[in-house]
Amino acid sequence: MPMVRLQLIPAVIVILSISVLRPVWSDEIEDLLSEVDEAVADESYTRAISLLEEGKASFPEDPRLPAKAGRLYMERKLYRLAIAEFLAADELGPDNPELRYDMAATYGYLGDNMTAAQVLEDLLSSLENGSMMPWNPGLRDDVVDDLSWMYFKIHRLDAGIELLERALAEKFNRNWAQTLGTLYSGKYDLEKSRYWYERSIEDAMEADDEYFASVARYNLSLLEFSFYRYDDARTEAELSVELRNRAGGHLVLGELDFLEWNLKNALDSYRVAESLDQTPLSRMDIAAFYQRIGRPDEAVRLVEDIIEESDESWMYHYGLDRIRFESSLHSVLRDSFRDKAEVNALTPEYGVFRRFESMVRRTEWRLRAMYHDRKYRGLTVRIARELHNEGNELDAAWNDAMANRGYRRNAVKYFQKARELETAIMPRAEPWYLLEIGTERKDLRMIMEALNGFSPQEDDPRERGLRLLSGSIGRGAARDTRMSYIGELYRMNPGGLRSYGLSLPIVLNVSGEEGGRLKRQLSRLLRRTGYSVNRQSAERSVSSVITVARDGSGNLKWFMADPQGKTKASLETQGDISPRRRAEALGGLLDLFYTTPVEGSVR
């Protein structure tokens, strides 16, 4: 038992010091702290803070009062107030290791990972050289745990690996093993990363810690995903969900289904994740999903709701920070406002005033898209610089390329650099780079080569490639070939087609006595809006068909069928309607036709 007695010595020294230095008012402060604890237990937080403020005014030299206030603010997620109190307490009593540990955590919750790491480094050094003696004998292990995670977040991977391998040589700790797996994943070392994840999982299962094992299997699924090992990623995600029904596993399953363009299952998984998620990550994935399938209004609504939320402390536990998350938000908003403008341009409007209103809306949305594009590029450049400074050349080159999209020479240069680095580790990345470089160069053959290189599980990039071949890049191909691309794109993502400024040719059938006149009016309206209206025999194999007929009650029935003759949209208008109402009916029919079905998804 000598070790126990040795551990008690610092506590005795501290107690004696307090009694010598503060013989008069120590009991008063203890009573005050007890009152604060009672107020907190009653959830009377305003009273608790009021008591602490009174105590600080009466006893301005005692560090326990600001330390207590800091911890109270920290529990309430008021991290900026908490750090101010911790700094004040540290100035009064600078040798409190528990206080320094709380300071580091608070910096982490505020997203200041560099400062958090510095505080933890200094604390670990003080604990190891004996200049600070903690009340909690397990504090050193906690510091190693948190510092290694901070090293991952600031991409000091080698420092984290060295720290954890030294600690694991002394004893096994499954938290450390899992973090070490994450650090090796950042270095793209599949085998070592997998080894340490599996070691942590084995230890957790032996201890019946299913929650930990679920988290570790989720991280392992992300590792397999990043190495294009989709089957293994799905297996690990499913095992994670079996152990604990957590959001993370469902998000990975959603990403895998979205990659395969299995849209219904993807949305189901995202929504299950959302119901379990305490963070905005699931809603962010749903927003990106909606943007891709041509539902930009819903995407914008979700992202704007996320932006209104002020608490960002959840990022502490994830491998991202505010800058990276904000760049993703701006990316979705940029694409969504661009999509809204493109769809609006393909929405029929009758009358000069309505067409002018429509043009004003398009201009507004394009300007907003430009704003979010500027924000996205600026943040992405910052990310690239940070990664470059941290020595992560692959991710730095990728982010530089993304920030320079549309500026061909720079974008291609950075994509080529990232391609060289990544394909040396993961040859399966090659078609992804062919697609990106082909897009920048507007190289039809390179894009075709990319599409031929994707696996059957990679229909998401295939949809992107079809979009390019259906648009301006594909104009170098024969017309029949390009129209076949548009037809295939419609089968995959009808809702996204107009978001890309594309549409199927239309064959227009109007029956009845007024058929000829109504057909001419609708044809003019469609052509003025940007649609190609063909004769009955022209390009029928890739044309949509609009049929308008008047029933026995005098109402107009509208139908729109796909190139295979299957009716995808229908509506009815009562009696004779004005040209403006006809334009609205036509617009509603087109909206229904250009909708990507994900029906049956849970809510």
Coordinates of C-alpha atoms in Angstrom, one line a residue:
M1 CA 0.0 0.0 0.0
P2 CA 2.9 2.5 0.0
M3 CA 1.8 3.9 -3.4
V4 CA -1.6 4.9 -2.0
R5 CA 0.1 6.8 0.8
L6 CA 2.4 8.5 -1.6
Q7 CA -0.6 9.7 -3.7
L8 CA -2.2 11.2 -0.6
I9 CA 0.8 13.3 0.3
P10 CA 0.1 16.1 -2.3
A11 CA -3.5 16.3 -1.2
V12 CA -2.3 16.7 2.5
I13 CA 0.2 19.4 1.5
V14 CA -2.5 21.3 -0.4
I15 CA -5.0 21.1 2.5
L16 CA -2.3 22.3 4.9
S17 CA -1.4 25.2 2.6
I18 CA -5.0 26.3 2.4
S19 CA -5.5 26.1 6.1
V20 CA -2.3 28.2 6.7
L21 CA -3.0 30.8 4.0
R22 CA -6.7 31.2 4.5
P23 CA -7.5 30.4 8.2
V24 CA -10.2 33.0 8.5
W25 CA -12.5 32.7 5.5
S26 CA -11.9 29.1 4.2
D27 CA -15.0 27.8 6.0
E28 CA -17.1 30.7 4.5
I29 CA -16.0 29.8 1.0
E30 CA -16.8 26.1 1.6
D31 CA -20.3 27.1 2.8
L32 CA -20.7 29.3 -0.3
L33 CA -19.6 26.5 -2.6
S34 CA -22.1 24.2 -0.9
E35 CA -24.8 26.7 -1.5
V36 CA -23.8 26.8 -5.2
D37 CA -24.0 23.0 -5.4
E38 CA -27.5 23.1 -3.9
A39 CA -28.6 25.8 -6.3
V40 CA -27.3 23.7 -9.3
A41 CA -29.0 20.6 -7.9
D42 CA -32.3 22.6 -8.0
E43 CA -31.4 23.8 -11.5
S44 CA -31.4 27.4 -10.1
Y45 CA -28.4 28.4 -12.3
T46 CA -29.0 32.1 -12.1
R47 CA -28.8 31.9 -8.3
A48 CA -25.7 29.7 -8.5
I49 CA -23.9 32.3 -10.7
S50 CA -25.1 35.2 -8.5
L51 CA -23.7 33.4 -5.4
L52 CA -20.4 32.9 -7.2
E53 CA -20.2 36.5 -8.3
E54 CA -20.8 37.7 -4.7
G55 CA -18.1 35.3 -3.5
K56 CA -15.6 36.6 -6.1
A57 CA -16.3 40.1 -5.0
S58 CA -15.8 39.2 -1.3
F59 CA -12.8 36.9 -1.8
P60 CA -11.1 38.0 -4.9
E61 CA -7.9 36.0 -4.3
D62 CA -9.4 32.6 -4.0
P63 CA -9.1 30.6 -7.3
R64 CA -11.9 28.1 -6.3
L65 CA -14.6 30.6 -7.0
P66 CA -13.8 31.4 -10.7
A67 CA -12.9 27.7 -11.2
K68 CA -16.3 26.7 -9.9
A69 CA -18.0 29.3 -12.2
G70 CA -16.0 28.1 -15.1
R71 CA -17.1 24.5 -14.6
L72 CA -20.7 25.7 -14.2
Y73 CA -20.5 27.6 -17.5
M74 CA -18.8 24.7 -19.2
E75 CA -21.6 22.3 -18.1
R76 CA -24.1 24.8 -19.6
K77 CA -22.1 24.9 -22.9
L78 CA -21.3 28.6 -22.3
Y79 CA -17.7 28.0 -23.3
R80 CA -16.5 31.6 -23.9
L81 CA -17.7 32.5 -20.4
A82 CA -16.1 29.3 -19.0
I83 CA -12.7 30.0 -20.5
A84 CA -12.6 33.5 -19.0
E85 CA -13.3 32.1 -15.6
F86 CA -10.7 29.4 -16.0
L87 CA -8.0 31.9 -17.0
A88 CA -8.9 34.0 -14.0
A89 CA -8.6 31.0 -11.7
D90 CA -5.4 29.9 -13.3
E91 CA -3.9 33.3 -12.6
L92 CA -4.8 33.0 -8.9
G93 CA -3.7 29.4 -8.6
P94 CA -1.5 28.3 -11.4
D95 CA -0.6 24.9 -10.2
N96 CA -4.0 23.2 -10.5
P97 CA -3.7 20.4 -13.1
E98 CA -7.5 19.6 -13.1
L99 CA -8.2 23.2 -13.9
R100 CA -5.7 23.1 -16.8
Y101 CA -7.4 20.0 -18.1
D102 CA -10.8 21.7 -18.1
M103 CA -9.2 24.7 -19.8
A104 CA -7.9 22.5 -22.6
A105 CA -11.3 20.9 -23.1
T106 CA -13.0 24.3 -23.2
Y107 CA -10.6 25.5 -25.9
G108 CA -11.4 22.3 -27.8
Y109 CA -15.1 22.9 -27.5
L110 CA -14.6 26.4 -28.8
G111 CA -12.8 24.9 -31.8
D112 CA -9.4 26.4 -30.8
N113 CA -7.6 23.0 -31.3
M114 CA -4.1 24.5 -31.5
T115 CA -4.4 26.2 -28.1
A116 CA -6.1 23.1 -26.6
A117 CA -3.1 20.9 -27.8
Q118 CA -0.6 23.4 -26.4
V119 CA -2.3 23.4 -22.9
L120 CA -2.4 19.6 -22.9
E121 CA 1.2 19.4 -24.0
D122 CA 2.3 21.6 -21.1
L123 CA 0.1 19.8 -18.7
L124 CA 1.4 16.4 -19.7
S125 CA 5.0 17.6 -19.3
S126 CA 4.2 19.0 -15.8
L127 CA 2.5 15.7 -14.7
E128 CA 5.4 13.6 -16.0
N129 CA 8.2 15.7 -14.4
G130 CA 6.3 16.0 -11.1
S131 CA 5.9 19.8 -11.1
M132 CA 2.1 19.4 -10.9
M133 CA 0.5 16.8 -8.7
P134 CA -3.2 15.9 -9.6
W135 CA -5.9 15.0 -7.2
N136 CA -7.2 12.5 -9.7
P137 CA -4.6 9.7 -10.2
G138 CA -6.1 8.9 -13.7
L139 CA -5.6 12.5 -15.0
R140 CA -2.4 11.6 -16.9
D141 CA -4.2 8.9 -18.9
D142 CA -7.0 11.4 -19.7
V143 CA -4.5 14.0 -20.9
V144 CA -2.8 11.4 -23.1
D145 CA -6.2 10.5 -24.5
D146 CA -7.3 14.1 -25.2
L147 CA -3.9 15.2 -26.5
S148 CA -3.6 12.4 -29.0
W149 CA -7.1 13.3 -30.3
M150 CA -6.0 16.9 -30.6
Y151 CA -2.9 15.8 -32.5
F152 CA -5.3 14.1 -35.0
K153 CA -7.4 17.2 -35.3
I154 CA -4.5 19.5 -36.0
H155 CA -2.9 16.8 -38.2
R156 CA 0.2 16.3 -36.1
L157 CA -0.1 12.6 -36.8
D158 CA 3.5 11.6 -36.1
A159 CA 3.4 13.3 -32.7
G160 CA 0.1 11.5 -31.9
I161 CA 1.4 8.2 -33.0
E162 CA 4.6 8.5 -31.0
L163 CA 2.7 9.6 -27.9
L164 CA 0.2 6.7 -28.1
E165 CA 2.7 4.0 -29.0
R166 CA 4.8 5.0 -26.0
A167 CA 1.8 5.0 -23.7
L168 CA 0.5 1.6 -25.1
A169 CA 3.9 0.1 -24.5
E170 CA 3.3 0.7 -20.8
K171 CA -0.3 -0.6 -20.7
F172 CA -3.2 -1.3 -23.0
N173 CA -6.0 1.3 -23.2
R174 CA -8.7 0.8 -25.8
N175 CA -9.4 4.5 -26.1
W176 CA -5.7 5.0 -27.0
A177 CA -5.8 2.0 -29.4
Q178 CA -8.9 3.5 -31.2
T179 CA -7.3 6.9 -31.5
L180 CA -4.1 5.3 -32.8
G181 CA -6.1 3.6 -35.5
T182 CA -7.6 7.0 -36.4
L183 CA -4.1 8.6 -36.5
Y184 CA -2.9 5.8 -38.9
S185 CA -6.0 6.3 -41.0
G186 CA -4.9 9.9 -41.4
K187 CA -1.6 8.6 -42.8
Y188 CA -3.4 6.3 -45.2
D189 CA -1.9 3.2 -43.5
L190 CA -4.8 0.8 -43.9
E191 CA -3.2 -2.2 -42.2
K192 CA -2.0 -0.5 -39.1
S193 CA -5.2 1.5 -38.8
R194 CA -7.3 -1.6 -39.1
Y195 CA -5.1 -3.5 -36.6
W196 CA -5.5 -0.9 -33.8
Y197 CA -9.2 -0.5 -34.4
E198 CA -9.7 -4.3 -34.2
R199 CA -7.6 -4.4 -31.0
S200 CA -9.8 -1.8 -29.4
I201 CA -12.9 -3.6 -30.5
E202 CA -11.7 -6.9 -29.1
D203 CA -10.9 -5.3 -25.8
A204 CA -14.3 -3.6 -25.7
M205 CA -16.2 -6.8 -26.4
E206 CA -14.3 -8.6 -23.7
A207 CA -15.4 -5.9 -21.3
D208 CA -19.0 -6.0 -22.6
D209 CA -18.6 -2.3 -23.7
E210 CA -20.9 -2.5 -26.7
Y211 CA -21.1 1.2 -27.1
F212 CA -17.4 1.6 -27.5
A213 CA -17.2 -1.3 -29.9
S214 CA -20.0 0.3 -32.0
V215 CA -18.1 3.5 -32.2
A216 CA -14.9 1.7 -33.2
R217 CA -16.6 -0.3 -35.9
Y218 CA -18.1 2.9 -37.2
N219 CA -14.6 4.4 -37.5
L220 CA -13.4 1.1 -39.1
S221 CA -16.2 1.4 -41.7
L222 CA -15.0 5.0 -42.5
L223 CA -11.5 3.6 -43.0
E224 CA -12.7 0.9 -45.4
F225 CA -14.8 3.4 -47.3
S226 CA -11.9 5.8 -47.7
F227 CA -9.9 2.9 -49.3
Y228 CA -12.8 2.2 -51.7
R229 CA -13.5 -1.1 -50.0
Y230 CA -17.2 -0.7 -50.1
D231 CA -18.3 -4.2 -49.1
D232 CA -16.1 -4.2 -46.0
A233 CA -17.3 -0.7 -45.1
R234 CA -20.9 -1.9 -45.3
T235 CA -20.2 -4.9 -43.1
E236 CA -18.5 -2.8 -40.4
A237 CA -21.3 -0.2 -40.5
E238 CA -24.0 -3.0 -40.1
L239 CA -22.0 -4.5 -37.2
S240 CA -21.8 -1.1 -35.6
V241 CA -25.6 -0.6 -35.8
E242 CA -26.2 -4.1 -34.5
L243 CA -24.1 -3.3 -31.4
R244 CA -25.7 0.1 -30.8
N245 CA -28.4 1.8 -32.9
R246 CA -26.3 5.0 -33.4
A247 CA -26.5 7.7 -36.0
G248 CA -22.9 7.1 -37.3
G249 CA -23.5 3.6 -38.6
H250 CA -26.7 4.7 -40.5
L251 CA -24.9 7.6 -42.0
V252 CA -22.2 5.3 -43.5
L253 CA -24.9 3.0 -44.8
G254 CA -26.7 6.1 -46.3
E255 CA -23.4 7.2 -48.0
L256 CA -22.8 3.7 -49.4
D257 CA -26.4 3.5 -50.8
F258 CA -26.1 7.0 -52.2
L259 CA -22.8 6.0 -53.9
E260 CA -24.7 3.1 -55.5
W261 CA -27.5 5.5 -56.4
N262 CA -29.9 3.4 -54.3
L263 CA -31.7 6.6 -53.4
K264 CA -34.7 5.2 -51.4
N265 CA -32.4 3.2 -49.1
A266 CA -30.0 6.1 -48.8
L267 CA -32.7 8.5 -47.6
D268 CA -34.1 5.9 -45.3
S269 CA -30.7 5.6 -43.6
Y270 CA -30.2 9.4 -43.4
R271 CA -33.6 9.9 -41.8
V272 CA -33.0 7.1 -39.2
A273 CA -29.6 8.7 -38.5
E274 CA -31.3 12.1 -38.1
S275 CA -33.7 10.7 -35.5
L276 CA -30.8 9.5 -33.4
D277 CA -28.3 12.3 -34.1
Q278 CA -27.5 15.1 -31.6
T279 CA -25.4 16.9 -34.2
P280 CA -26.4 18.5 -37.5
L281 CA -24.3 16.0 -39.6
S282 CA -27.3 13.9 -40.6
R283 CA -29.3 16.9 -41.7
M284 CA -26.3 18.1 -43.6
D285 CA -26.2 14.8 -45.5
I286 CA -29.9 15.1 -46.2
A287 CA -29.5 18.6 -47.5
A288 CA -26.7 17.5 -49.9
F289 CA -29.0 14.6 -50.9
Y290 CA -31.9 16.9 -51.7
Q291 CA -29.7 19.2 -53.7
R292 CA -28.5 16.3 -55.9
I293 CA -32.0 15.0 -56.7
G294 CA -33.4 18.4 -57.6
R295 CA -35.0 19.6 -54.4
P296 CA -33.0 22.8 -53.8
D297 CA -35.7 24.5 -51.7
E298 CA -35.5 21.8 -49.1
A299 CA -31.7 21.8 -49.2
V300 CA -31.6 25.5 -48.5
R301 CA -34.1 25.3 -45.7
L302 CA -32.1 22.6 -43.9
V303 CA -28.8 24.4 -44.3
E304 CA -30.2 27.7 -43.1
D305 CA -31.7 25.9 -40.1
I306 CA -28.3 24.5 -39.3
I307 CA -26.6 27.9 -39.6
E308 CA -29.0 29.4 -37.1
E309 CA -27.8 26.9 -34.4
S310 CA -25.0 28.5 -32.4
D311 CA -23.6 25.5 -30.5
E312 CA -20.6 24.1 -32.4
S313 CA -19.1 22.2 -29.4
W314 CA -20.2 18.8 -30.9
M315 CA -17.3 19.2 -33.4
Y316 CA -14.8 18.4 -30.6
H317 CA -15.7 14.7 -30.9
Y318 CA -15.4 14.6 -34.7
G319 CA -12.6 14.9 -37.2
L320 CA -13.7 18.3 -38.5
D321 CA -13.7 21.9 -37.4
R322 CA -15.8 25.0 -38.0
I323 CA -14.0 26.0 -41.2
R324 CA -14.4 22.6 -42.8
F325 CA -18.1 22.4 -41.7
E326 CA -18.8 25.9 -43.0
S327 CA -17.2 25.2 -46.3
S328 CA -19.6 22.2 -46.7
L329 CA -22.6 24.5 -45.8
H330 CA -21.6 27.1 -48.4
S331 CA -21.0 24.3 -51.0
V332 CA -24.6 23.0 -50.7
L333 CA -26.0 26.6 -50.7
R334 CA -24.0 27.5 -53.8
D335 CA -25.2 24.5 -55.7
S336 CA -28.8 24.8 -54.5
F337 CA -29.2 28.5 -55.5
R338 CA -27.6 27.7 -58.9
D339 CA -30.1 24.9 -59.3
K340 CA -33.0 27.1 -58.3
A341 CA -32.0 29.6 -61.1
E342 CA -31.7 26.8 -63.7
V343 CA -35.1 25.3 -62.8
N344 CA -36.7 28.7 -62.8
A345 CA -35.3 29.3 -66.3
L346 CA -37.1 26.1 -67.4
T347 CA -40.4 27.1 -65.8
P348 CA -43.1 28.5 -68.2
E349 CA -44.4 32.0 -67.5
Y350 CA -47.0 33.9 -69.4
G351 CA -46.9 37.6 -69.8
V352 CA -44.2 40.2 -69.8
F353 CA -44.6 41.1 -66.1
R354 CA -44.3 37.5 -64.9
R355 CA -41.3 36.8 -67.1
F356 CA -39.7 39.9 -65.7
E357 CA -40.4 38.7 -62.1
S358 CA -38.9 35.4 -63.0
M359 CA -35.8 37.0 -64.4
V360 CA -35.3 39.0 -61.2
R361 CA -35.6 35.9 -59.1
R362 CA -33.1 34.1 -61.2
T363 CA -30.7 37.0 -60.9
E364 CA -31.0 37.1 -57.2
W365 CA -30.4 33.3 -56.9
R366 CA -27.4 33.5 -59.2
L367 CA -25.9 36.3 -57.1
R368 CA -26.5 34.3 -53.9
A369 CA -24.8 31.3 -55.6
M370 CA -21.8 33.5 -56.4
Y371 CA -21.6 34.7 -52.8
H372 CA -21.6 31.2 -51.4
D373 CA -19.1 30.1 -54.1
R374 CA -16.7 32.9 -53.0
K375 CA -17.1 31.9 -49.3
Y376 CA -16.6 28.2 -50.2
R377 CA -13.5 28.9 -52.2
G378 CA -12.0 31.2 -49.5
L379 CA -12.6 28.6 -46.7
T380 CA -11.2 25.8 -48.9
V381 CA -8.0 27.7 -49.6
R382 CA -7.6 28.2 -45.8
I383 CA -8.1 24.4 -45.3
A384 CA -5.5 23.7 -48.0
R385 CA -3.0 26.0 -46.4
E386 CA -3.5 24.4 -43.0
L387 CA -3.1 20.9 -44.4
H388 CA 0.0 22.0 -46.3
N389 CA 1.6 23.5 -43.1
E390 CA 0.7 20.2 -41.3
G391 CA 2.4 18.1 -44.0
N392 CA -0.7 16.5 -45.4
E393 CA 0.1 17.1 -49.1
L394 CA -2.6 14.8 -50.5
D395 CA -5.5 16.5 -48.8
A396 CA -3.9 19.9 -49.3
A397 CA -3.7 19.3 -53.1
W398 CA -7.3 18.0 -53.2
N399 CA -8.6 21.1 -51.4
D400 CA -6.5 23.4 -53.6
A401 CA -8.0 21.7 -56.6
M402 CA -11.6 22.1 -55.3
A403 CA -11.0 25.8 -54.5
N404 CA -9.7 26.3 -58.1
R405 CA -12.5 24.4 -60.0
G406 CA -13.3 26.3 -63.1
Y407 CA -9.8 27.8 -63.4
R408 CA -8.5 25.0 -65.6
R409 CA -4.8 25.4 -65.3
N410 CA -4.6 25.6 -61.5
A411 CA -7.3 23.0 -60.9
V412 CA -5.7 20.5 -63.2
K413 CA -2.3 21.1 -61.6
Y414 CA -3.6 20.4 -58.1
F415 CA -5.7 17.4 -59.3
Q416 CA -2.7 15.9 -61.0
K417 CA -0.7 16.3 -57.8
A418 CA -3.4 14.7 -55.6
R419 CA -3.8 12.0 -58.2
E420 CA -0.1 11.1 -58.1
L421 CA -0.1 10.8 -54.3
E422 CA -3.4 9.0 -53.9
T423 CA -3.2 6.4 -56.7
A424 CA 0.2 5.3 -55.4
I425 CA -1.7 4.2 -52.3
M426 CA -5.1 3.5 -53.7
P427 CA -5.2 2.7 -57.4
R428 CA -9.0 2.5 -57.3
A429 CA -9.0 6.3 -57.1
E430 CA -7.9 6.6 -60.7
P431 CA -11.3 7.0 -62.4
W432 CA -12.3 9.7 -59.9
Y433 CA -9.4 11.8 -60.9
L434 CA -10.0 11.1 -64.6
L435 CA -13.5 12.5 -64.1
E436 CA -12.3 15.6 -62.3
I437 CA -9.5 16.4 -64.7
G438 CA -11.7 15.6 -67.7
T439 CA -14.2 18.0 -66.4
E440 CA -11.7 20.8 -66.1
R441 CA -10.2 20.1 -69.5
K442 CA -13.7 19.5 -71.1
D443 CA -12.2 16.3 -72.4
L444 CA -14.9 14.0 -73.7
R445 CA -12.7 10.9 -74.0
M446 CA -11.2 11.3 -70.5
I447 CA -14.7 11.5 -69.0
M448 CA -15.8 8.4 -71.0
E449 CA -12.7 6.6 -69.7
A450 CA -13.6 7.6 -66.2
L451 CA -17.2 6.2 -66.6
N452 CA -15.8 2.9 -67.9
G453 CA -13.5 2.7 -64.9
F454 CA -16.1 3.1 -62.1
S455 CA -17.3 0.0 -60.4
P456 CA -21.0 -1.0 -60.3
Q457 CA -21.1 0.4 -56.7
E458 CA -20.1 3.9 -58.0
D459 CA -23.2 5.2 -59.7
D460 CA -23.0 8.5 -58.0
P461 CA -19.9 9.6 -60.0
R462 CA -21.5 7.9 -63.1
E463 CA -24.5 10.3 -62.7
R464 CA -22.1 13.2 -62.6
G465 CA -20.3 12.0 -65.7
L466 CA -23.6 11.6 -67.6
R467 CA -24.5 15.2 -66.6
L468 CA -21.3 16.4 -68.2
L469 CA -21.8 14.3 -71.4
S470 CA -25.4 15.5 -71.6
G471 CA -24.3 19.2 -71.4
S472 CA -21.8 21.3 -73.2
I473 CA -18.9 18.9 -73.0
G474 CA -21.0 16.2 -74.8
R475 CA -21.8 18.5 -77.7
G476 CA -18.6 17.1 -79.3
A477 CA -20.4 13.8 -79.6
A478 CA -22.9 12.8 -82.2
R479 CA -26.4 14.2 -81.5
D480 CA -27.9 10.7 -81.1
T481 CA -25.2 9.8 -78.6
R482 CA -25.7 12.9 -76.6
M483 CA -29.5 12.4 -76.5
S484 CA -29.0 8.9 -75.3
Y485 CA -26.9 10.3 -72.4
I486 CA -29.7 12.7 -71.5
G487 CA -32.2 9.8 -71.6
E488 CA -30.0 7.7 -69.3
L489 CA -29.5 10.7 -67.0
Y490 CA -33.3 11.1 -66.8
R491 CA -33.7 7.5 -65.8
M492 CA -31.2 7.9 -63.0
N493 CA -32.1 11.3 -61.7
P494 CA -35.2 13.0 -63.3
G495 CA -35.3 15.6 -60.6
G496 CA -31.8 16.7 -61.2
L497 CA -32.1 17.1 -65.0
R498 CA -33.5 20.7 -65.0
S499 CA -31.1 21.6 -62.2
Y500 CA -28.3 21.0 -64.7
G501 CA -30.1 23.2 -67.3
L502 CA -31.2 20.1 -69.3
S503 CA -34.5 18.6 -70.4
L504 CA -35.8 15.9 -72.6
P505 CA -37.2 16.8 -76.0
I506 CA -41.0 17.0 -76.0
V507 CA -43.6 15.6 -78.3
L508 CA -46.8 17.5 -77.9
N509 CA -50.3 15.9 -78.5
V510 CA -53.4 18.0 -78.1
S511 CA -56.8 16.6 -79.0
G512 CA -60.3 18.2 -79.5
E513 CA -61.7 21.0 -81.6
E514 CA -59.4 23.6 -80.2
G515 CA -56.4 21.2 -80.4
G516 CA -54.6 23.0 -83.2
R517 CA -54.8 26.4 -81.6
L518 CA -53.9 25.2 -78.1
K519 CA -51.0 23.1 -79.4
R520 CA -49.5 26.2 -81.1
Q521 CA -49.9 28.2 -77.9
L522 CA -48.3 25.5 -75.7
S523 CA -45.5 24.9 -78.3
R524 CA -44.6 28.6 -78.4
L525 CA -44.7 28.7 -74.6
L526 CA -42.4 25.7 -74.2
R527 CA -39.9 26.8 -76.9
R528 CA -39.7 30.3 -75.4
T529 CA -39.0 28.7 -72.0
G530 CA -36.1 26.6 -73.5
Y531 CA -37.6 23.2 -74.3
S532 CA -37.2 21.4 -77.6
V533 CA -40.6 20.6 -79.1
N534 CA -40.4 17.9 -81.8
R535 CA -42.7 16.4 -84.3
Q536 CA -44.3 13.1 -83.6
S537 CA -41.7 11.1 -85.4
A538 CA -38.6 12.9 -84.4
E539 CA -36.3 11.4 -81.7
R540 CA -39.3 9.6 -80.2
S541 CA -37.0 7.1 -78.4
V542 CA -35.6 9.9 -76.1
S543 CA -38.6 12.3 -76.1
S544 CA -41.1 12.9 -73.4
V545 CA -44.7 13.1 -74.5
I546 CA -47.2 15.7 -73.3
T547 CA -50.8 14.9 -74.0
V548 CA -53.6 17.4 -73.4
A549 CA -57.3 16.3 -73.9
R550 CA -60.7 17.7 -72.9
D551 CA -63.0 15.3 -71.1
G552 CA -66.8 15.1 -71.2
S553 CA -67.2 17.8 -68.5
G554 CA -65.1 20.3 -70.4
N555 CA -62.1 20.0 -68.2
L556 CA -58.6 19.7 -69.5
K557 CA -56.6 16.7 -68.6
W558 CA -52.8 16.9 -68.8
F559 CA -50.4 13.9 -69.0
M560 CA -46.7 13.6 -69.4
A561 CA -45.0 10.3 -70.3
D562 CA -41.3 9.3 -70.4
P563 CA -39.6 8.0 -73.5
Q564 CA -40.7 4.5 -72.7
G565 CA -44.4 5.6 -72.7
K566 CA -44.9 5.4 -69.0
T567 CA -47.1 8.2 -67.6
K568 CA -45.0 10.0 -64.9
A569 CA -47.2 13.1 -64.3
S570 CA -50.8 14.1 -64.6
L571 CA -53.2 16.8 -63.5
E572 CA -56.6 18.3 -64.3
T573 CA -57.7 21.9 -64.9
Q574 CA -61.4 22.8 -64.8
G575 CA -63.2 24.5 -67.7
D576 CA -61.7 27.1 -69.9
I577 CA -58.6 28.7 -68.4
S578 CA -56.5 31.7 -69.3
P579 CA -53.1 31.6 -70.9
R580 CA -51.6 32.4 -67.6
R581 CA -53.3 29.4 -65.9
R582 CA -52.3 27.2 -68.8
A583 CA -48.7 28.2 -68.2
E584 CA -49.1 27.4 -64.5
A585 CA -50.6 24.1 -65.3
L586 CA -47.8 23.3 -67.7
G587 CA -45.3 24.3 -65.1
G588 CA -46.9 22.0 -62.5
L589 CA -46.9 19.1 -65.0
L590 CA -43.2 19.6 -65.7
D591 CA -42.4 19.8 -61.9
L592 CA -44.1 16.5 -61.4
F593 CA -42.4 14.9 -64.4
Y594 CA -38.9 16.1 -63.3
T595 CA -39.1 14.6 -59.8
T596 CA -36.7 11.9 -58.6
P597 CA -38.9 9.3 -56.8
V598 CA -37.8 8.3 -53.3
E599 CA -41.3 7.3 -52.1
G600 CA -41.7 5.0 -49.2
S601 CA -38.9 6.6 -47.2
V602 CA -39.5 6.7 -43.5
R603 CA -40.1 10.0 -41.7

